[in-house]
Amino acid sequence: MREHNELYLDGAWRAPLDPTVMELAAPATGNLNARVVLGGEADVDAAVAAAERAFVSYSQTTPQERIALLERVLVEYDARSEDLAQAVTEELGAPLALARGAHVPSGRVQIATAIEVLKSYEFTEMRGETCIRKEALGVAGLITPWNFPVLQPVGKTMSALAAGCTVVLKPAQLTPYSAIILAEIMEAAGVPAGVFNLVNGRGSVIGASLSSHPGVGIVSFTGSLAAATQVAIAAAPTVKRVTSELGGKSPHILLPDADLDVAVDTAMTWLMAVTGQLCSAPSRTLVPRARLEEFLSVLVPVVENIVVGDPRAEDTTMGPLISAEQWNTVQGYIRQGLDEGARLVTGGLGKPAGLEAGHFAKPTVFADVENSMTIAREEIFGPVMSVIAYDTVDEAIEIANDTPFGLAAYVTGEDLQAARAVAEQIRVGYVMINDAEFDWSAPWGGYKQSGNGREFGLDGMTEYLETKVIRGG
Ligand code: NAD
């Protein structure tokens, strides 16, 4: 049982001024496993005030000083990596192998990349006699979702700190453990008081308060479109910068010459292994009509071999959904797929046999899906694949783009030139060809209703910078 009674504010652990206690259950068992104190608006005020005070000196540090600071953070991060993996498994239900192999390393990349960016970035540039300076924007309010509880808080924090901004982090209330460890890492690394502050709490209270706060210069938000809209509205009167990383309904186009094993690997890695709880999950699979049954005959045995279960067990390849609410949402979509006439190929409603206690869902594949069906239009955030048949590659591209989202896409095809030509025509921020290895330091973000702005690496850092021109003198 975890007990967390404090927030991290102004360089110290403190009881909230305005506390409420939240009880959390493990996704894998449904059993109570933590009590975490949440803050209120008064705590946001205190955290922002601390961050504003710290900004005065921290924003004037040299890139070399910030590199030294982030190098100390990296050392402490490495020392806590197993604790972080255990926390992610407990709070999110991610299989331990995935927590160790993807969640924790993806956060590490963010720290290492921020250091590398600082080594070469020119904060001052002369254009003739005009001096152009990039300066830290101000206090950064960081609001993060539950599905990547290490990557998101670490990535945003590193970009902000590299730029010289100070931070108030509000992680998702369902996954506070890894964010608490992050605060411990910052404390152990000697991050100066007020430079990093953690306020756990509800989106409607802490997130809303950060969004409207006059002391916050930028809100970097990752989560749902509904909450992003609220953030943008709340932020508008103070004209603060808002960047948002939102959901997706990412297409995976199998070209006529696709290697079907490669296509199935992509689906397993980016959809099923994460229980579908990934903003960029390839949840729409576009297959040449002539190869549909062949594809299903390769896919289905692999899907039926997924080991759903206890995320701590070595052989588990898919953990539970995060919550009962999320489980009910996913069931609702599966029911809707059946009602709308999609062909259930494997999986379906209910829990896998023997896994009634946790929030486990069946890995599910629908074929004969039309792009107009709800399961092809809305983000399900569960292990549900919609397979859509197409007749020509042009039609596949049209279907891929026929969505309000534009986060990511996947293309599988042996002719690389043809695959790249297709990638260039899909209106999304990130395309992966032939199950390419993910680059966690490349710019990340969406087109259309998948967000605005970019994060991670160089592009992530520049979101936290203002531009100043100095002439004369
Ligand atoms: P959510 O929008 O419910 O919550 C995200 C964060 O916003 C949480 O910290 C929450 O407390 C806070 N929040 C909620 N209401 C708010 C309000 N009115 N004002 C300010 N903050 C508020 O999303 P979620 O369920 O935690 O995450 C799932 C969503 O996040 C999915 O849509 C997923 O696609 C998206 N996501 C996107 C990316 C990306 O990089 N594009 C990455 C991960 C998740």
Coordinates of C-alpha atoms and ligand atoms in Angstrom, one line a residue:
M1 CA 0.0 0.0 0.0
R2 CA 1.5 3.3 -1.1
E3 CA 0.8 6.5 1.0
H4 CA 1.6 9.9 -0.3
N5 CA 0.6 12.8 1.9
E6 CA 2.6 15.6 0.4
L7 CA 3.2 17.8 -2.7
Y8 CA 6.6 18.9 -3.8
L9 CA 6.7 22.7 -3.7
D10 CA 9.5 25.3 -3.5
G11 CA 12.1 22.6 -3.0
A12 CA 10.4 20.8 -0.1
W13 CA 7.7 18.2 0.5
R14 CA 4.7 19.8 2.1
A15 CA 1.1 18.9 3.1
P16 CA -1.3 20.7 0.8
L17 CA -3.0 23.9 1.9
D18 CA -6.2 22.5 0.5
P19 CA -6.0 18.7 0.7
T20 CA -8.3 15.9 -0.4
V21 CA -7.3 12.2 -0.3
M22 CA -7.8 10.0 -3.3
E23 CA -7.8 6.2 -3.1
L24 CA -6.4 4.3 -6.1
A25 CA -6.9 0.7 -7.1
A26 CA -4.5 -1.5 -9.0
P27 CA -5.8 -1.9 -12.6
A28 CA -4.8 -5.6 -12.6
T29 CA -6.7 -6.6 -9.4
G30 CA -9.2 -3.8 -8.7
N31 CA -7.8 -3.8 -5.1
L32 CA -7.1 -0.6 -3.3
N33 CA -3.3 0.0 -3.4
A34 CA -2.7 3.6 -2.6
R35 CA -3.8 6.8 -0.9
V36 CA -2.6 10.0 -2.5
V37 CA -3.2 13.5 -1.3
L38 CA -4.5 16.0 -3.9
G39 CA -4.0 19.7 -3.8
G40 CA -6.3 22.6 -4.5
E41 CA -6.2 26.0 -6.0
A42 CA -4.3 27.5 -3.1
D43 CA -1.6 25.0 -3.8
V44 CA -1.4 26.0 -7.4
D45 CA -1.0 29.6 -6.3
A46 CA 1.8 28.6 -3.9
A47 CA 3.5 26.5 -6.6
V48 CA 3.3 29.2 -9.3
A49 CA 4.6 31.8 -6.8
A50 CA 7.6 29.6 -6.1
A51 CA 8.2 29.0 -9.8
E52 CA 8.0 32.7 -10.5
R53 CA 10.5 33.5 -7.8
A54 CA 12.9 30.7 -9.0
F55 CA 12.5 31.9 -12.6
V56 CA 14.3 35.2 -11.8
S57 CA 17.6 33.4 -11.4
Y58 CA 17.1 30.1 -13.2
S59 CA 16.2 31.8 -16.5
Q60 CA 19.6 33.6 -16.4
T61 CA 21.6 30.4 -16.0
T62 CA 23.9 29.5 -18.9
P63 CA 23.3 26.5 -21.1
Q64 CA 26.4 25.0 -19.5
E65 CA 24.9 25.3 -16.1
R66 CA 21.7 23.7 -17.3
I67 CA 23.6 20.9 -18.9
A68 CA 25.4 20.2 -15.6
L69 CA 22.0 20.2 -13.8
L70 CA 20.4 17.8 -16.3
E71 CA 23.4 15.5 -16.1
R72 CA 22.8 15.2 -12.4
V73 CA 19.1 14.5 -13.1
L74 CA 20.2 11.7 -15.5
V75 CA 22.4 10.1 -12.8
E76 CA 19.5 10.1 -10.3
Y77 CA 17.0 8.9 -13.0
D78 CA 19.2 5.9 -13.7
A79 CA 19.5 5.2 -10.0
R80 CA 15.6 5.1 -9.8
S81 CA 14.9 3.4 -13.1
E82 CA 13.7 0.1 -11.5
D83 CA 11.5 2.0 -9.0
L84 CA 10.0 3.9 -12.0
A85 CA 9.3 0.6 -13.8
Q86 CA 7.6 -0.9 -10.8
A87 CA 5.5 2.3 -10.3
V88 CA 4.3 2.2 -14.0
T89 CA 3.4 -1.5 -13.7
E90 CA 1.4 -0.8 -10.5
E91 CA -0.4 2.4 -11.6
L92 CA -1.0 1.7 -15.3
G93 CA -0.9 -2.1 -15.3
A94 CA 1.7 -2.1 -18.1
P95 CA 3.6 -5.4 -18.2
L96 CA 6.9 -5.1 -16.3
A97 CA 8.9 -5.9 -19.4
L98 CA 7.2 -3.0 -21.3
A99 CA 7.7 -0.7 -18.3
R100 CA 11.4 -1.6 -18.2
G101 CA 11.9 -1.8 -22.0
A102 CA 9.8 1.2 -23.2
H103 CA 8.3 3.4 -20.5
V104 CA 11.5 4.0 -18.5
P105 CA 14.0 4.2 -21.4
S106 CA 11.7 6.6 -23.3
G107 CA 11.9 9.0 -20.4
R108 CA 15.7 8.6 -20.2
V109 CA 16.0 9.6 -23.9
Q110 CA 14.3 12.8 -23.1
I111 CA 16.9 13.8 -20.5
A112 CA 19.8 12.7 -22.7
T113 CA 18.4 14.5 -25.7
A114 CA 17.8 17.8 -23.8
I115 CA 21.5 17.7 -22.8
E116 CA 22.6 17.2 -26.4
V117 CA 20.3 19.9 -27.6
L118 CA 21.7 22.4 -25.1
K119 CA 25.3 21.5 -26.2
S120 CA 24.7 22.9 -29.7
Y121 CA 21.7 25.3 -29.6
E122 CA 22.5 28.9 -30.4
F123 CA 20.3 31.1 -28.1
T124 CA 21.7 34.2 -29.7
E125 CA 22.0 34.9 -33.4
M126 CA 23.3 37.9 -35.3
R127 CA 21.5 38.7 -38.6
G128 CA 23.6 41.6 -39.8
E129 CA 23.5 44.1 -37.0
T130 CA 20.4 42.7 -35.5
C131 CA 20.7 40.5 -32.5
I132 CA 18.0 37.8 -32.1
R133 CA 17.9 36.2 -28.7
K134 CA 15.9 33.2 -27.5
E135 CA 14.8 33.6 -23.9
A136 CA 12.9 31.4 -21.5
L137 CA 9.2 32.1 -21.7
G138 CA 8.3 31.9 -18.1
V139 CA 6.6 29.5 -15.7
A140 CA 5.5 26.3 -17.5
G141 CA 2.3 24.5 -16.4
L142 CA 2.6 20.9 -17.5
I143 CA -0.5 18.8 -17.7
T144 CA -0.1 15.1 -18.5
P145 CA -2.2 12.0 -19.2
W146 CA -2.1 8.6 -17.5
N147 CA -1.1 6.4 -20.5
F148 CA 2.6 7.3 -20.6
P149 CA 3.2 8.4 -17.0
V150 CA 7.0 8.6 -17.2
L151 CA 7.6 9.8 -20.8
Q152 CA 5.1 12.7 -20.7
P153 CA 6.1 14.3 -17.4
V154 CA 9.8 13.8 -18.1
G155 CA 9.7 14.9 -21.7
K156 CA 7.8 18.2 -20.9
T157 CA 9.9 18.9 -17.8
M158 CA 13.2 18.4 -19.7
S159 CA 12.2 20.7 -22.6
A160 CA 11.1 23.4 -20.2
L161 CA 14.2 23.2 -17.9
A162 CA 16.5 23.1 -20.9
A163 CA 14.9 26.3 -22.2
G164 CA 15.4 28.0 -18.8
C165 CA 11.7 27.8 -17.7
T166 CA 10.5 26.8 -14.3
V167 CA 7.9 24.2 -13.9
V168 CA 4.6 23.3 -12.2
L169 CA 3.7 19.7 -13.1
K170 CA 0.2 18.3 -12.8
P171 CA 0.2 14.6 -13.7
A172 CA -2.9 12.5 -14.3
Q173 CA -4.6 11.7 -11.1
L174 CA -4.8 8.0 -12.0
T175 CA -1.0 7.7 -12.3
P176 CA 0.7 9.8 -9.7
Y177 CA 3.4 7.4 -8.4
S178 CA 6.0 7.8 -11.2
A179 CA 5.5 11.6 -11.1
I180 CA 6.2 11.5 -7.3
I181 CA 9.4 9.6 -8.1
L182 CA 10.3 12.2 -10.7
A183 CA 10.0 14.9 -8.0
E184 CA 12.3 12.8 -5.7
I185 CA 14.8 12.6 -8.6
M186 CA 14.7 16.3 -9.0
E187 CA 15.3 16.8 -5.3
A188 CA 18.2 14.3 -5.2
A189 CA 19.8 16.0 -8.3
G190 CA 19.8 19.4 -6.5
V191 CA 17.4 21.2 -8.8
P192 CA 17.1 24.6 -7.1
A193 CA 14.0 25.3 -4.9
G194 CA 11.0 26.4 -7.0
V195 CA 12.4 25.3 -10.4
F196 CA 10.4 22.1 -10.3
N197 CA 7.1 21.8 -8.4
L198 CA 4.6 18.9 -8.4
V199 CA 0.9 19.5 -7.6
N200 CA -1.2 16.3 -7.8
G201 CA -4.9 16.8 -8.3
R202 CA -7.9 16.8 -10.5
G203 CA -7.9 18.2 -14.0
S204 CA -11.0 20.3 -13.2
V205 CA -9.2 21.9 -10.2
I206 CA -5.4 21.9 -10.7
G207 CA -5.4 21.8 -14.5
A208 CA -8.0 24.5 -14.8
S209 CA -6.3 26.7 -12.3
L210 CA -2.9 26.3 -14.0
S211 CA -4.5 27.1 -17.4
S212 CA -6.1 30.3 -16.2
H213 CA -3.3 31.4 -13.9
P214 CA -1.8 34.8 -14.8
G215 CA 1.6 33.7 -13.4
V216 CA 1.9 30.8 -15.9
G217 CA 3.4 31.7 -19.3
I218 CA 2.9 28.5 -21.2
V219 CA 0.7 25.4 -20.7
S220 CA 1.8 22.3 -22.3
F221 CA -1.1 19.9 -22.3
T222 CA -1.3 16.2 -23.4
G223 CA -4.7 14.4 -23.1
S224 CA -8.1 14.5 -24.7
L225 CA -9.6 17.0 -27.0
A226 CA -12.4 17.7 -24.5
A227 CA -10.0 18.8 -21.8
A228 CA -7.7 20.6 -24.3
T229 CA -10.6 22.7 -25.3
Q230 CA -11.2 23.7 -21.7
V231 CA -7.5 24.5 -21.3
A232 CA -7.5 26.7 -24.4
I233 CA -10.6 28.6 -23.2
A234 CA -9.3 29.0 -19.7
A235 CA -5.9 30.2 -21.1
A236 CA -7.3 32.7 -23.6
P237 CA -7.9 35.7 -21.3
T238 CA -4.2 35.7 -20.3
V239 CA -3.0 35.1 -23.9
K240 CA -0.6 32.4 -22.6
R241 CA 0.9 30.0 -25.1
V242 CA -0.9 26.6 -25.2
T243 CA 0.5 23.6 -26.9
S244 CA -1.6 20.4 -27.0
E245 CA -0.9 16.8 -27.8
L246 CA -4.1 15.0 -28.3
G247 CA -5.7 11.7 -29.5
G248 CA -5.7 9.9 -32.8
K249 CA -7.3 7.3 -35.0
S250 CA -4.1 6.3 -36.7
P251 CA -4.2 4.5 -40.0
H252 CA -1.9 1.6 -40.9
I253 CA -1.8 1.2 -44.7
L254 CA -0.7 -2.2 -45.9
L255 CA 0.4 -1.6 -49.5
P256 CA -0.3 -4.4 -52.1
D257 CA 3.3 -5.7 -51.7
A258 CA 3.3 -5.6 -47.9
D259 CA 5.1 -8.3 -45.9
L260 CA 2.3 -9.4 -43.7
D261 CA 4.5 -10.5 -40.8
V262 CA 5.9 -7.0 -40.6
A263 CA 2.4 -5.6 -40.6
V264 CA 1.4 -7.9 -37.8
D265 CA 4.5 -7.0 -35.8
T266 CA 3.5 -3.3 -36.1
A267 CA 0.0 -4.0 -34.9
M268 CA 1.3 -6.1 -31.9
T269 CA 3.8 -3.5 -30.8
W270 CA 1.8 -0.3 -31.2
L271 CA -1.7 -1.5 -30.5
M272 CA -2.0 -4.7 -28.6
A273 CA 1.2 -4.6 -26.3
V274 CA 0.0 -1.3 -24.9
T275 CA -3.6 -2.6 -24.5
G276 CA -4.6 0.0 -27.2
Q277 CA -3.9 2.8 -24.7
L278 CA -1.7 4.8 -27.0
C279 CA -2.5 8.1 -28.7
S280 CA -0.8 6.9 -31.9
A281 CA -2.1 3.3 -31.8
P282 CA -2.6 1.9 -35.4
S283 CA -6.3 1.3 -34.7
R284 CA -7.4 1.4 -38.4
T285 CA -5.7 -1.2 -40.6
L286 CA -6.2 -0.6 -44.3
V287 CA -5.7 -3.8 -46.3
P288 CA -5.9 -4.4 -50.1
R289 CA -9.2 -6.2 -50.6
A290 CA -7.5 -9.0 -52.5
R291 CA -5.3 -9.7 -49.5
L292 CA -7.8 -9.3 -46.7
E293 CA -8.4 -13.0 -45.8
E294 CA -4.7 -13.7 -46.2
F295 CA -3.9 -10.9 -43.8
L296 CA -6.5 -12.1 -41.3
S297 CA -5.1 -15.7 -41.5
V298 CA -1.6 -14.3 -40.4
L299 CA -2.9 -11.8 -37.9
V300 CA -5.5 -13.9 -36.0
P301 CA -3.2 -16.7 -34.6
V302 CA -0.8 -14.0 -33.3
V303 CA -3.6 -12.1 -31.6
E304 CA -5.0 -15.3 -30.1
N305 CA -1.5 -16.0 -28.7
I306 CA -1.4 -12.8 -26.8
V307 CA -0.9 -13.6 -23.1
V308 CA -3.3 -11.3 -21.2
G309 CA -2.8 -11.2 -17.5
D310 CA -0.9 -10.1 -14.4
P311 CA 1.5 -7.4 -15.6
R312 CA 4.1 -8.6 -13.1
A313 CA 4.3 -12.1 -14.7
E314 CA 7.3 -12.6 -17.1
D315 CA 5.2 -14.1 -19.9
T316 CA 2.4 -11.5 -19.9
T317 CA 2.3 -9.6 -23.2
M318 CA -0.8 -7.5 -22.6
G319 CA -1.9 -6.0 -19.3
P320 CA -5.3 -4.6 -18.2
L321 CA -7.0 -1.3 -19.1
I322 CA -6.4 1.4 -16.6
S323 CA -9.8 1.6 -14.9
A324 CA -13.3 0.2 -14.8
E325 CA -14.5 3.4 -16.6
Q326 CA -12.0 2.7 -19.5
W327 CA -13.1 -1.0 -19.6
N328 CA -16.8 0.1 -19.9
T329 CA -15.9 2.5 -22.7
V330 CA -14.1 -0.2 -24.6
Q331 CA -17.0 -2.6 -24.1
G332 CA -19.3 0.1 -25.4
Y333 CA -17.3 0.4 -28.6
I334 CA -17.1 -3.3 -29.2
R335 CA -20.9 -3.5 -28.8
Q336 CA -21.3 -0.6 -31.3
G337 CA -19.0 -2.4 -33.8
L338 CA -21.3 -5.4 -33.6
D339 CA -24.4 -3.3 -33.8
E340 CA -23.1 -1.4 -36.9
G341 CA -22.4 -4.7 -38.7
A342 CA -18.6 -5.1 -38.5
R343 CA -17.4 -8.7 -38.6
L344 CA -16.0 -9.9 -35.3
V345 CA -12.9 -12.0 -36.2
T346 CA -11.5 -12.6 -32.7
G347 CA -12.0 -11.3 -29.2
G348 CA -15.2 -9.4 -28.4
L349 CA -17.2 -8.5 -25.3
G350 CA -16.4 -9.5 -21.7
K351 CA -13.2 -10.4 -19.9
P352 CA -10.8 -13.2 -20.8
A353 CA -11.5 -16.4 -18.8
G354 CA -10.0 -16.4 -15.3
L355 CA -9.4 -12.6 -15.3
E356 CA -12.6 -11.3 -13.9
A357 CA -11.1 -9.2 -11.1
G358 CA -9.0 -6.7 -13.0
H359 CA -9.9 -4.4 -15.9
F360 CA -8.9 -6.9 -18.6
A361 CA -10.3 -6.8 -22.1
K362 CA -10.0 -9.3 -25.0
P363 CA -7.7 -8.4 -27.9
T364 CA -10.3 -7.8 -30.5
V365 CA -10.2 -7.6 -34.3
F366 CA -13.1 -6.4 -36.5
A367 CA -13.0 -6.9 -40.3
D368 CA -15.4 -5.5 -42.9
V369 CA -15.3 -2.1 -41.2
E370 CA -16.4 0.9 -43.1
N371 CA -14.6 4.1 -42.3
S372 CA -17.9 5.7 -41.5
M373 CA -18.5 3.3 -38.6
T374 CA -18.1 4.6 -35.0
I375 CA -15.2 2.1 -34.4
A376 CA -13.3 3.6 -37.3
R377 CA -14.0 7.3 -36.4
E378 CA -13.6 7.5 -32.6
E379 CA -10.5 6.9 -30.5
I380 CA -11.3 3.7 -28.5
F381 CA -8.2 3.6 -26.4
G382 CA -8.5 -0.2 -26.1
P383 CA -7.1 -3.3 -27.8
V384 CA -9.5 -3.1 -30.7
M385 CA -8.4 -3.2 -34.4
S386 CA -10.7 -2.1 -37.2
V387 CA -9.7 -3.7 -40.5
I388 CA -10.9 -1.7 -43.6
A389 CA -10.5 -3.1 -47.1
Y390 CA -9.5 -0.8 -50.0
D391 CA -9.3 -1.3 -53.8
T392 CA -6.7 1.3 -54.9
V393 CA -3.8 3.0 -53.1
D394 CA -5.3 6.4 -53.8
E395 CA -8.5 5.2 -52.0
A396 CA -6.4 4.0 -49.1
I397 CA -4.8 7.4 -48.8
E398 CA -8.2 9.0 -48.9
I399 CA -9.5 6.8 -46.2
A400 CA -6.4 7.4 -44.1
N401 CA -7.0 11.1 -44.3
D402 CA -10.7 10.9 -43.7
T403 CA -10.6 11.6 -40.0
P404 CA -10.6 14.6 -37.8
F405 CA -7.3 13.4 -36.3
G406 CA -3.8 13.6 -37.7
L407 CA -1.3 12.3 -35.1
A408 CA 0.5 9.3 -36.7
A409 CA 0.3 6.7 -39.5
Y410 CA 2.0 3.5 -40.4
V411 CA 2.8 2.2 -43.9
T412 CA 3.9 -1.4 -44.7
G413 CA 5.3 -2.1 -48.1
E414 CA 8.3 -3.7 -49.7
D415 CA 8.9 -1.0 -52.3
L416 CA 10.3 1.7 -50.1
Q417 CA 9.9 4.5 -52.6
A418 CA 6.2 3.7 -53.0
A419 CA 5.9 3.5 -49.2
R420 CA 7.6 6.9 -48.7
A421 CA 5.4 8.5 -51.4
V422 CA 2.3 7.3 -49.5
A423 CA 3.8 8.6 -46.2
E424 CA 4.1 12.0 -47.7
Q425 CA 0.4 12.1 -48.6
I426 CA -0.9 11.3 -45.1
R427 CA -1.7 14.4 -43.1
V428 CA -0.1 13.4 -39.8
G429 CA 2.9 14.4 -37.7
Y430 CA 4.7 11.1 -37.6
V431 CA 4.8 8.1 -40.1
M432 CA 6.5 4.8 -39.4
I433 CA 7.4 2.6 -42.4
N434 CA 7.9 -1.1 -42.1
D435 CA 7.8 -1.3 -38.3
A436 CA 10.7 1.2 -38.0
E437 CA 12.2 1.7 -34.6
F438 CA 10.7 4.7 -32.9
D439 CA 12.9 7.8 -32.5
W440 CA 11.9 9.2 -29.1
S441 CA 13.9 12.4 -29.7
A442 CA 12.3 13.4 -33.0
P443 CA 9.6 16.1 -33.0
W444 CA 6.3 14.7 -31.8
G445 CA 2.8 16.2 -32.4
G446 CA -0.3 16.2 -34.5
Y447 CA -2.0 17.8 -37.4
K448 CA -5.7 18.7 -37.4
Q449 CA -7.5 17.8 -34.1
S450 CA -4.5 15.8 -32.8
G451 CA -3.0 19.0 -31.4
N452 CA -0.7 21.9 -32.1
G453 CA 3.0 22.4 -31.3
R454 CA 5.7 19.7 -31.1
E455 CA 7.4 18.2 -28.2
F456 CA 10.6 16.2 -27.4
G457 CA 14.2 17.1 -28.4
L458 CA 15.0 20.4 -30.1
D459 CA 11.5 21.2 -31.3
G460 CA 10.2 20.5 -27.8
M461 CA 12.6 22.9 -26.2
T462 CA 11.9 25.8 -28.6
E463 CA 8.2 25.7 -27.6
Y464 CA 9.3 27.1 -24.2
L465 CA 11.3 30.1 -25.7
E466 CA 10.4 33.7 -26.5
T467 CA 12.1 35.6 -29.3
K468 CA 13.7 39.0 -28.6
V469 CA 15.3 41.4 -31.1
I470 CA 17.9 43.9 -29.9
R471 CA 19.1 46.6 -32.4
G472 CA 21.7 49.3 -31.9
G473 CA 24.1 49.9 -29.2
Ligands
NAD1 P1 -7.7 13.7 -20.2 O1 -7.9 14.8 -21.1 O2 -8.9 13.2 -19.4 O3 -6.6 14.1 -19.0 C1 -5.3 14.6 -19.4 C2 -4.9 15.5 -18.3 O4 -5.7 16.7 -18.3 C3 -5.0 15.0 -16.9 O5 -3.9 15.4 -16.1 C4 -6.3 15.6 -16.4 O6 -6.4 15.6 -15.0 C5 -6.2 16.9 -17.0 N1 -7.5 17.6 -17.2 C6 -8.7 17.1 -17.3 N2 -9.7 18.1 -17.5 C7 -9.0 19.2 -17.4 C8 -9.4 20.6 -17.5 N3 -10.7 21.0 -17.6 N4 -8.4 21.6 -17.5 C9 -7.1 21.2 -17.3 N5 -6.7 20.0 -17.2 C10 -7.6 19.0 -17.3 O7 -6.9 12.5 -20.9 P2 -6.5 11.1 -20.4 O8 -7.7 10.3 -20.3 O9 -5.6 11.3 -19.2 O10 -5.5 10.6 -21.6 C11 -6.0 10.0 -22.7 C12 -6.0 11.0 -23.9 O11 -4.7 11.5 -24.0 C13 -6.3 10.2 -25.2 O12 -7.1 11.0 -26.0 C14 -4.9 10.1 -25.8 O13 -4.9 10.0 -27.2 C15 -4.3 11.4 -25.4 N6 -2.8 11.3 -25.5 C16 -2.1 12.0 -26.4 C17 -0.7 12.0 -26.5 C18 0.0 12.7 -27.6 O14 1.2 12.8 -27.4 N7 -0.6 13.2 -28.6 C19 0.0 11.2 -25.6 C20 -0.7 10.5 -24.7 C21 -2.1 10.6 -24.6

